[in-house]
Amino acid sequence: MDCEMVGVGDDGKESILARVSMVNQYGCCIYDKFVKPTERVTDYRTKVSGVRRADLLNGMFVILILIVRKVWLKYHCHIKDIVGALYRNIW
């Protein structure tokens, strides 16, 4: 699992979710979606995140745990693997 973040707030230093991608144990992409930010983006961090303003215009309104649940149910991923990825890559 990988999450791309963009900057929000006056200085763009606060982060908010902009894209979620997941691969299965074979490295095949099973989920890749842009997320519509709930706050005004002040720094897209495009050089690092690859995210552009146009990518987020049609993004989904989501809550991360709902994404995880949807993928887990569809692909029968091991929840411990998903939680481990969340812990290592987000916090």
PDB file of N, CA and C in Angstrom:
ATOM      1  N   MET A   1       0.850  -1.167   0.000  1.00  0.00           N
ATOM      2  CA  MET A   1       0.000   0.000   0.000  1.00  0.00           C
ATOM      3  C   MET A   1       0.894   1.227   0.000  1.00  0.00           C
ATOM      4  N   ASP A   2       0.486   2.218  -0.781  1.00  0.00           N
ATOM      5  CA  ASP A   2       1.219   3.470  -0.811  1.00  0.00           C
ATOM      6  C   ASP A   2       0.209   4.607  -0.834  1.00  0.00           C
ATOM      7  N   CYS A   3       0.499   5.652  -0.121  1.00  0.00           N
ATOM      8  CA  CYS A   3      -0.367   6.830  -0.096  1.00  0.00           C
ATOM      9  C   CYS A   3       0.462   8.048  -0.470  1.00  0.00           C
ATOM     10  N   GLU A   4      -0.072   8.841  -1.380  1.00  0.00           N
ATOM     11  CA  GLU A   4       0.565  10.102  -1.735  1.00  0.00           C
ATOM     12  C   GLU A   4      -0.173  11.225  -1.012  1.00  0.00           C
ATOM     13  N   MET A   5       0.589  12.153  -0.514  1.00  0.00           N
ATOM     14  CA  MET A   5       0.026  13.247   0.249  1.00  0.00           C
ATOM     15  C   MET A   5       0.310  14.573  -0.453  1.00  0.00           C
ATOM     16  N   VAL A   6      -0.571  15.542  -0.232  1.00  0.00           N
ATOM     17  CA  VAL A   6      -0.364  16.906  -0.706  1.00  0.00           C
ATOM     18  C   VAL A   6      -0.406  17.824   0.506  1.00  0.00           C
ATOM     19  N   GLY A   7       0.092  19.054   0.330  1.00  0.00           N
ATOM     20  CA  GLY A   7       0.165  20.001   1.436  1.00  0.00           C
ATOM     21  C   GLY A   7      -1.071  20.880   1.526  1.00  0.00           C
ATOM     22  N   VAL A   8      -1.521  21.114   2.754  1.00  0.00           N
ATOM     23  CA  VAL A   8      -2.642  22.014   3.014  1.00  0.00           C
ATOM     24  C   VAL A   8      -2.221  23.013   4.089  1.00  0.00           C
ATOM     25  N   GLY A   9      -3.042  24.014   4.297  1.00  0.00           N
ATOM     26  CA  GLY A   9      -2.721  25.043   5.284  1.00  0.00           C
ATOM     27  C   GLY A   9      -1.972  26.189   4.624  1.00  0.00           C
ATOM     28  N   ASP A  10      -1.761  27.219   5.371  1.00  0.00           N
ATOM     29  CA  ASP A  10      -1.123  28.423   4.827  1.00  0.00           C
ATOM     30  C   ASP A  10       0.248  28.162   4.214  1.00  0.00           C
ATOM     31  N   ASP A  11       1.041  27.330   4.858  1.00  0.00           N
ATOM     32  CA  ASP A  11       2.394  27.077   4.370  1.00  0.00           C
ATOM     33  C   ASP A  11       2.531  25.750   3.622  1.00  0.00           C
ATOM     34  N   GLY A  12       1.447  24.980   3.525  1.00  0.00           N
ATOM     35  CA  GLY A  12       1.480  23.708   2.815  1.00  0.00           C
ATOM     36  C   GLY A  12       2.228  22.602   3.519  1.00  0.00           C
ATOM     37  N   LYS A  13       2.537  22.800   4.796  1.00  0.00           N
ATOM     38  CA  LYS A  13       3.315  21.805   5.520  1.00  0.00           C
ATOM     39  C   LYS A  13       2.468  20.714   6.174  1.00  0.00           C
ATOM     40  N   GLU A  14       1.181  20.948   6.320  1.00  0.00           N
ATOM     41  CA  GLU A  14       0.299  19.895   6.820  1.00  0.00           C
ATOM     42  C   GLU A  14      -0.042  18.989   5.652  1.00  0.00           C
ATOM     43  N   SER A  15      -0.180  17.694   5.920  1.00  0.00           N
ATOM     44  CA  SER A  15      -0.425  16.727   4.856  1.00  0.00           C
ATOM     45  C   SER A  15      -1.853  16.218   4.872  1.00  0.00           C
ATOM     46  N   ILE A  16      -2.352  15.930   3.665  1.00  0.00           N
ATOM     47  CA  ILE A  16      -3.668  15.333   3.522  1.00  0.00           C
ATOM     48  C   ILE A  16      -3.596  14.324   2.377  1.00  0.00           C
ATOM     49  N   LEU A  17      -4.357  13.265   2.490  1.00  0.00           N
ATOM     50  CA  LEU A  17      -4.346  12.178   1.521  1.00  0.00           C
ATOM     51  C   LEU A  17      -4.794  12.651   0.136  1.00  0.00           C
ATOM     52  N   ALA A  18      -4.049  12.233  -0.912  1.00  0.00           N
ATOM     53  CA  ALA A  18      -4.397  12.603  -2.285  1.00  0.00           C
ATOM     54  C   ALA A  18      -4.502  11.398  -3.217  1.00  0.00           C
ATOM     55  N   ARG A  19      -3.838  10.293  -2.877  1.00  0.00           N
ATOM     56  CA  ARG A  19      -3.883   9.107  -3.739  1.00  0.00           C
ATOM     57  C   ARG A  19      -3.588   7.869  -2.908  1.00  0.00           C
ATOM     58  N   VAL A  20      -4.302   6.798  -3.210  1.00  0.00           N
ATOM     59  CA  VAL A  20      -4.085   5.516  -2.545  1.00  0.00           C
ATOM     60  C   VAL A  20      -3.859   4.463  -3.616  1.00  0.00           C
ATOM     61  N   SER A  21      -2.789   3.690  -3.460  1.00  0.00           N
ATOM     62  CA  SER A  21      -2.485   2.600  -4.385  1.00  0.00           C
ATOM     63  C   SER A  21      -2.172   1.348  -3.579  1.00  0.00           C
ATOM     64  N   MET A  22      -2.633   0.196  -4.095  1.00  0.00           N
ATOM     65  CA  MET A  22      -2.348  -1.081  -3.443  1.00  0.00           C
ATOM     66  C   MET A  22      -1.966  -2.103  -4.503  1.00  0.00           C
ATOM     67  N   VAL A  23      -1.027  -2.971  -4.153  1.00  0.00           N
ATOM     68  CA  VAL A  23      -0.674  -4.091  -5.014  1.00  0.00           C
ATOM     69  C   VAL A  23      -0.878  -5.378  -4.232  1.00  0.00           C
ATOM     70  N   ASN A  24      -1.099  -6.479  -4.968  1.00  0.00           N
ATOM     71  CA  ASN A  24      -1.242  -7.766  -4.297  1.00  0.00           C
ATOM     72  C   ASN A  24       0.138  -8.386  -4.085  1.00  0.00           C
ATOM     73  N   GLN A  25       0.166  -9.615  -3.611  1.00  0.00           N
ATOM     74  CA  GLN A  25       1.435 -10.266  -3.287  1.00  0.00           C
ATOM     75  C   GLN A  25       2.286 -10.540  -4.531  1.00  0.00           C
ATOM     76  N   TYR A  26       1.683 -10.408  -5.723  1.00  0.00           N
ATOM     77  CA  TYR A  26       2.423 -10.618  -6.967  1.00  0.00           C
ATOM     78  C   TYR A  26       2.884  -9.303  -7.600  1.00  0.00           C
ATOM     79  N   GLY A  27       2.591  -8.198  -6.947  1.00  0.00           N
ATOM     80  CA  GLY A  27       2.987  -6.898  -7.451  1.00  0.00           C
ATOM     81  C   GLY A  27       2.028  -6.286  -8.457  1.00  0.00           C
ATOM     82  N   CYS A  28       0.859  -6.908  -8.636  1.00  0.00           N
ATOM     83  CA  CYS A  28      -0.150  -6.382  -9.561  1.00  0.00           C
ATOM     84  C   CYS A  28      -1.007  -5.341  -8.855  1.00  0.00           C
ATOM     85  N   CYS A  29      -1.229  -4.234  -9.510  1.00  0.00           N
ATOM     86  CA  CYS A  29      -2.027  -3.163  -8.918  1.00  0.00           C
ATOM     87  C   CYS A  29      -3.481  -3.615  -8.779  1.00  0.00           C
ATOM     88  N   ILE A  30      -4.018  -3.523  -7.564  1.00  0.00           N
ATOM     89  CA  ILE A  30      -5.407  -3.899  -7.341  1.00  0.00           C
ATOM     90  C   ILE A  30      -6.266  -2.694  -6.961  1.00  0.00           C
ATOM     91  N   TYR A  31      -5.624  -1.563  -6.688  1.00  0.00           N
ATOM     92  CA  TYR A  31      -6.379  -0.357  -6.348  1.00  0.00           C
ATOM     93  C   TYR A  31      -5.484   0.848  -6.573  1.00  0.00           C
ATOM     94  N   ASP A  32      -6.025   1.847  -7.277  1.00  0.00           N
ATOM     95  CA  ASP A  32      -5.255   3.069  -7.521  1.00  0.00           C
ATOM     96  C   ASP A  32      -6.251   4.197  -7.782  1.00  0.00           C
ATOM     97  N   LYS A  33      -6.481   5.031  -6.792  1.00  0.00           N
ATOM     98  CA  LYS A  33      -7.473   6.100  -6.910  1.00  0.00           C
ATOM     99  C   LYS A  33      -6.949   7.400  -6.325  1.00  0.00           C
ATOM    100  N   PHE A  34      -7.364   8.496  -6.960  1.00  0.00           N
ATOM    101  CA  PHE A  34      -7.109   9.816  -6.400  1.00  0.00           C
ATOM    102  C   PHE A  34      -8.240  10.157  -5.444  1.00  0.00           C
ATOM    103  N   VAL A  35      -7.911  10.959  -4.445  1.00  0.00           N
ATOM    104  CA  VAL A  35      -8.854  11.321  -3.395  1.00  0.00           C
ATOM    105  C   VAL A  35      -9.086  12.825  -3.435  1.00  0.00           C
ATOM    106  N   LYS A  36     -10.338  13.232  -3.397  1.00  0.00           N
ATOM    107  CA  LYS A  36     -10.663  14.658  -3.373  1.00  0.00           C
ATOM    108  C   LYS A  36     -10.362  15.194  -1.969  1.00  0.00           C
ATOM    109  N   PRO A  37      -9.446  16.146  -1.865  1.00  0.00           N
ATOM    110  CA  PRO A  37      -9.092  16.686  -0.543  1.00  0.00           C
ATOM    111  C   PRO A  37     -10.271  17.403   0.112  1.00  0.00           C
ATOM    112  N   THR A  38     -10.318  17.331   1.408  1.00  0.00           N
ATOM    113  CA  THR A  38     -11.377  18.005   2.161  1.00  0.00           C
ATOM    114  C   THR A  38     -10.965  19.416   2.565  1.00  0.00           C
ATOM    115  N   GLU A  39      -9.728  19.789   2.227  1.00  0.00           N
ATOM    116  CA  GLU A  39      -9.233  21.129   2.505  1.00  0.00           C
ATOM    117  C   GLU A  39      -8.578  21.680   1.236  1.00  0.00           C
ATOM    118  N   ARG A  40      -8.388  22.998   1.196  1.00  0.00           N
ATOM    119  CA  ARG A  40      -7.756  23.626   0.031  1.00  0.00           C
ATOM    120  C   ARG A  40      -6.273  23.252  -0.016  1.00  0.00           C
ATOM    121  N   VAL A  41      -5.859  22.713  -1.153  1.00  0.00           N
ATOM    122  CA  VAL A  41      -4.465  22.298  -1.336  1.00  0.00           C
ATOM    123  C   VAL A  41      -3.611  23.526  -1.655  1.00  0.00           C
ATOM    124  N   THR A  42      -2.526  23.692  -0.901  1.00  0.00           N
ATOM    125  CA  THR A  42      -1.621  24.818  -1.125  1.00  0.00           C
ATOM    126  C   THR A  42      -0.275  24.379  -1.689  1.00  0.00           C
ATOM    127  N   ASP A  43       0.006  23.068  -1.666  1.00  0.00           N
ATOM    128  CA  ASP A  43       1.240  22.538  -2.238  1.00  0.00           C
ATOM    129  C   ASP A  43       0.964  21.122  -2.738  1.00  0.00           C
ATOM    130  N   TYR A  44       0.982  20.951  -4.054  1.00  0.00           N
ATOM    131  CA  TYR A  44       0.708  19.624  -4.624  1.00  0.00           C
ATOM    132  C   TYR A  44       1.893  18.676  -4.510  1.00  0.00           C
ATOM    133  N   ARG A  45       3.060  19.189  -4.207  1.00  0.00           N
ATOM    134  CA  ARG A  45       4.276  18.384  -4.047  1.00  0.00           C
ATOM    135  C   ARG A  45       4.502  17.481  -5.262  1.00  0.00           C
ATOM    136  N   THR A  46       4.226  18.001  -6.433  1.00  0.00           N
ATOM    137  CA  THR A  46       4.226  17.218  -7.667  1.00  0.00           C
ATOM    138  C   THR A  46       5.555  16.512  -7.934  1.00  0.00           C
ATOM    139  N   LYS A  47       6.670  17.157  -7.625  1.00  0.00           N
ATOM    140  CA  LYS A  47       7.980  16.533  -7.866  1.00  0.00           C
ATOM    141  C   LYS A  47       8.147  15.239  -7.071  1.00  0.00           C
ATOM    142  N   VAL A  48       7.533  15.191  -5.903  1.00  0.00           N
ATOM    143  CA  VAL A  48       7.647  14.013  -5.037  1.00  0.00           C
ATOM    144  C   VAL A  48       6.441  13.095  -5.209  1.00  0.00           C
ATOM    145  N   SER A  49       5.238  13.665  -5.195  1.00  0.00           N
ATOM    146  CA  SER A  49       4.013  12.870  -5.197  1.00  0.00           C
ATOM    147  C   SER A  49       3.531  12.499  -6.594  1.00  0.00           C
ATOM    148  N   GLY A  50       3.890  13.299  -7.584  1.00  0.00           N
ATOM    149  CA  GLY A  50       3.375  13.086  -8.926  1.00  0.00           C
ATOM    150  C   GLY A  50       1.941  13.567  -9.099  1.00  0.00           C
ATOM    151  N   VAL A  51       1.363  14.106  -8.040  1.00  0.00           N
ATOM    152  CA  VAL A  51      -0.032  14.551  -8.057  1.00  0.00           C
ATOM    153  C   VAL A  51      -0.117  15.974  -8.611  1.00  0.00           C
ATOM    154  N   ARG A  52      -1.070  16.168  -9.526  1.00  0.00           N
ATOM    155  CA  ARG A  52      -1.318  17.497 -10.093  1.00  0.00           C
ATOM    156  C   ARG A  52      -2.740  17.927  -9.759  1.00  0.00           C
ATOM    157  N   ARG A  53      -2.999  19.197  -9.862  1.00  0.00           N
ATOM    158  CA  ARG A  53      -4.327  19.729  -9.559  1.00  0.00           C
ATOM    159  C   ARG A  53      -5.410  18.982 -10.346  1.00  0.00           C
ATOM    160  N   ALA A  54      -5.182  18.762 -11.624  1.00  0.00           N
ATOM    161  CA  ALA A  54      -6.170  18.097 -12.482  1.00  0.00           C
ATOM    162  C   ALA A  54      -6.497  16.685 -12.003  1.00  0.00           C
ATOM    163  N   ASP A  55      -5.531  16.015 -11.384  1.00  0.00           N
ATOM    164  CA  ASP A  55      -5.766  14.653 -10.884  1.00  0.00           C
ATOM    165  C   ASP A  55      -6.832  14.622  -9.797  1.00  0.00           C
ATOM    166  N   LEU A  56      -6.892  15.686  -9.007  1.00  0.00           N
ATOM    167  CA  LEU A  56      -7.781  15.693  -7.853  1.00  0.00           C
ATOM    168  C   LEU A  56      -9.171  16.240  -8.162  1.00  0.00           C
ATOM    169  N   LEU A  57      -9.348  16.843  -9.326  1.00  0.00           N
ATOM    170  CA  LEU A  57     -10.648  17.433  -9.660  1.00  0.00           C
ATOM    171  C   LEU A  57     -11.764  16.397  -9.678  1.00  0.00           C
ATOM    172  N   ASN A  58     -11.456  15.198 -10.134  1.00  0.00           N
ATOM    173  CA  ASN A  58     -12.455  14.121 -10.168  1.00  0.00           C
ATOM    174  C   ASN A  58     -12.172  13.047  -9.134  1.00  0.00           C
ATOM    175  N   GLY A  59     -11.404  13.399  -8.104  1.00  0.00           N
ATOM    176  CA  GLY A  59     -11.082  12.450  -7.058  1.00  0.00           C
ATOM    177  C   GLY A  59     -12.311  12.030  -6.274  1.00  0.00           C
ATOM    178  N   MET A  60     -12.181  10.913  -5.602  1.00  0.00           N
ATOM    179  CA  MET A  60     -13.273  10.379  -4.804  1.00  0.00           C
ATOM    180  C   MET A  60     -13.234  10.965  -3.396  1.00  0.00           C
ATOM    181  N   PHE A  61     -14.412  11.141  -2.803  1.00  0.00           N
ATOM    182  CA  PHE A  61     -14.473  11.464  -1.380  1.00  0.00           C
ATOM    183  C   PHE A  61     -14.397  10.138  -0.637  1.00  0.00           C
ATOM    184  N   VAL A  62     -13.366   9.962   0.138  1.00  0.00           N
ATOM    185  CA  VAL A  62     -13.197   8.677   0.807  1.00  0.00           C
ATOM    186  C   VAL A  62     -12.638   8.862   2.208  1.00  0.00           C
ATOM    187  N   ILE A  63     -12.817   7.815   2.953  1.00  0.00           N
ATOM    188  CA  ILE A  63     -12.162   7.679   4.250  1.00  0.00           C
ATOM    189  C   ILE A  63     -11.265   6.459   4.116  1.00  0.00           C
ATOM    190  N   LEU A  64     -10.018   6.579   4.506  1.00  0.00           N
ATOM    191  CA  LEU A  64      -9.024   5.546   4.267  1.00  0.00           C
ATOM    192  C   LEU A  64      -9.469   4.163   4.724  1.00  0.00           C
ATOM    193  N   ILE A  65     -10.086   4.053   5.860  1.00  0.00           N
ATOM    194  CA  ILE A  65     -10.479   2.732   6.356  1.00  0.00           C
ATOM    195  C   ILE A  65     -11.520   2.090   5.442  1.00  0.00           C
ATOM    196  N   LEU A  66     -12.349   2.887   4.779  1.00  0.00           N
ATOM    197  CA  LEU A  66     -13.318   2.323   3.843  1.00  0.00           C
ATOM    198  C   LEU A  66     -12.626   1.765   2.607  1.00  0.00           C
ATOM    199  N   ILE A  67     -11.553   2.413   2.181  1.00  0.00           N
ATOM    200  CA  ILE A  67     -10.771   1.890   1.071  1.00  0.00           C
ATOM    201  C   ILE A  67     -10.167   0.545   1.455  1.00  0.00           C
ATOM    202  N   VAL A  68      -9.554   0.510   2.623  1.00  0.00           N
ATOM    203  CA  VAL A  68      -8.921  -0.718   3.087  1.00  0.00           C
ATOM    204  C   VAL A  68      -9.947  -1.839   3.163  1.00  0.00           C
ATOM    205  N   ARG A  69     -11.106  -1.555   3.710  1.00  0.00           N
ATOM    206  CA  ARG A  69     -12.151  -2.577   3.845  1.00  0.00           C
ATOM    207  C   ARG A  69     -12.609  -3.074   2.477  1.00  0.00           C
ATOM    208  N   LYS A  70     -12.819  -2.156   1.539  1.00  0.00           N
ATOM    209  CA  LYS A  70     -13.276  -2.520   0.206  1.00  0.00           C
ATOM    210  C   LYS A  70     -12.273  -3.448  -0.478  1.00  0.00           C
ATOM    211  N   VAL A  71     -10.997  -3.092  -0.430  1.00  0.00           N
ATOM    212  CA  VAL A  71      -9.973  -3.923  -1.061  1.00  0.00           C
ATOM    213  C   VAL A  71      -9.849  -5.256  -0.351  1.00  0.00           C
ATOM    214  N   TRP A  72      -9.896  -5.239   0.946  1.00  0.00           N
ATOM    215  CA  TRP A  72      -9.776  -6.474   1.718  1.00  0.00           C
ATOM    216  C   TRP A  72     -10.898  -7.439   1.374  1.00  0.00           C
ATOM    217  N   LEU A  73     -12.123  -6.934   1.295  1.00  0.00           N
ATOM    218  CA  LEU A  73     -13.255  -7.790   0.972  1.00  0.00           C
ATOM    219  C   LEU A  73     -13.178  -8.320  -0.462  1.00  0.00           C
ATOM    220  N   LYS A  74     -12.765  -7.478  -1.377  1.00  0.00           N
ATOM    221  CA  LYS A  74     -12.726  -7.882  -2.787  1.00  0.00           C
ATOM    222  C   LYS A  74     -11.606  -8.872  -3.076  1.00  0.00           C
ATOM    223  N   TYR A  75     -10.439  -8.654  -2.502  1.00  0.00           N
ATOM    224  CA  TYR A  75      -9.279  -9.470  -2.842  1.00  0.00           C
ATOM    225  C   TYR A  75      -8.834 -10.407  -1.729  1.00  0.00           C
ATOM    226  N   HIS A  76      -9.569 -10.418  -0.638  1.00  0.00           N
ATOM    227  CA  HIS A  76      -9.270 -11.311   0.487  1.00  0.00           C
ATOM    228  C   HIS A  76      -7.835 -11.150   0.974  1.00  0.00           C
ATOM    229  N   CYS A  77      -7.388  -9.905   1.017  1.00  0.00           N
ATOM    230  CA  CYS A  77      -6.051  -9.624   1.535  1.00  0.00           C
ATOM    231  C   CYS A  77      -6.015  -9.933   3.028  1.00  0.00           C
ATOM    232  N   HIS A  78      -4.850 -10.236   3.498  1.00  0.00           N
ATOM    233  CA  HIS A  78      -4.697 -10.448   4.931  1.00  0.00           C
ATOM    234  C   HIS A  78      -4.701  -9.090   5.620  1.00  0.00           C
ATOM    235  N   ILE A  79      -5.621  -8.914   6.550  1.00  0.00           N
ATOM    236  CA  ILE A  79      -5.767  -7.621   7.222  1.00  0.00           C
ATOM    237  C   ILE A  79      -4.479  -7.218   7.932  1.00  0.00           C
ATOM    238  N   LYS A  80      -3.726  -8.181   8.447  1.00  0.00           N
ATOM    239  CA  LYS A  80      -2.467  -7.827   9.134  1.00  0.00           C
ATOM    240  C   LYS A  80      -1.477  -7.202   8.165  1.00  0.00           C
ATOM    241  N   ASP A  81      -1.482  -7.623   6.902  1.00  0.00           N
ATOM    242  CA  ASP A  81      -0.585  -7.024   5.912  1.00  0.00           C
ATOM    243  C   ASP A  81      -0.982  -5.584   5.622  1.00  0.00           C
ATOM    244  N   ILE A  82      -2.282  -5.337   5.520  1.00  0.00           N
ATOM    245  CA  ILE A  82      -2.764  -3.986   5.244  1.00  0.00           C
ATOM    246  C   ILE A  82      -2.472  -3.067   6.416  1.00  0.00           C
ATOM    247  N   VAL A  83      -2.759  -3.517   7.617  1.00  0.00           N
ATOM    248  CA  VAL A  83      -2.500  -2.704   8.807  1.00  0.00           C
ATOM    249  C   VAL A  83      -1.013  -2.430   8.938  1.00  0.00           C
ATOM    250  N   GLY A  84      -0.183  -3.429   8.642  1.00  0.00           N
ATOM    251  CA  GLY A  84       1.261  -3.241   8.694  1.00  0.00           C
ATOM    252  C   GLY A  84       1.723  -2.182   7.710  1.00  0.00           C
ATOM    253  N   ALA A  85       1.162  -2.217   6.516  1.00  0.00           N
ATOM    254  CA  ALA A  85       1.513  -1.222   5.507  1.00  0.00           C
ATOM    255  C   ALA A  85       1.063   0.161   5.937  1.00  0.00           C
ATOM    256  N   LEU A  86      -0.117   0.262   6.500  1.00  0.00           N
ATOM    257  CA  LEU A  86      -0.605   1.545   6.991  1.00  0.00           C
ATOM    258  C   LEU A  86       0.330   2.096   8.046  1.00  0.00           C
ATOM    259  N   TYR A  87       0.718   1.254   8.986  1.00  0.00           N
ATOM    260  CA  TYR A  87       1.576   1.697  10.076  1.00  0.00           C
ATOM    261  C   TYR A  87       2.934   2.156   9.557  1.00  0.00           C
ATOM    262  N   ARG A  88       3.531   1.373   8.663  1.00  0.00           N
ATOM    263  CA  ARG A  88       4.884   1.691   8.160  1.00  0.00           C
ATOM    264  C   ARG A  88       4.891   2.902   7.242  1.00  0.00           C
ATOM    265  N   ASN A  89       3.843   3.072   6.429  1.00  0.00           N
ATOM    266  CA  ASN A  89       3.892   4.083   5.376  1.00  0.00           C
ATOM    267  C   ASN A  89       3.191   5.387   5.696  1.00  0.00           C
ATOM    268  N   ILE A  90       2.320   5.387   6.670  1.00  0.00           N
ATOM    269  CA  ILE A  90       1.577   6.617   6.966  1.00  0.00           C
ATOM    270  C   ILE A  90       2.057   7.242   8.261  1.00  0.00           C
ATOM    271  N   TRP A  91       2.291   6.462   9.285  1.00  0.00           N
ATOM    272  CA  TRP A  91       2.649   7.061  10.576  1.00  0.00           C
ATOM    273  C   TRP A  91       4.110   7.056  10.765  1.00  0.00           C
TER     274      TRP A  91
END
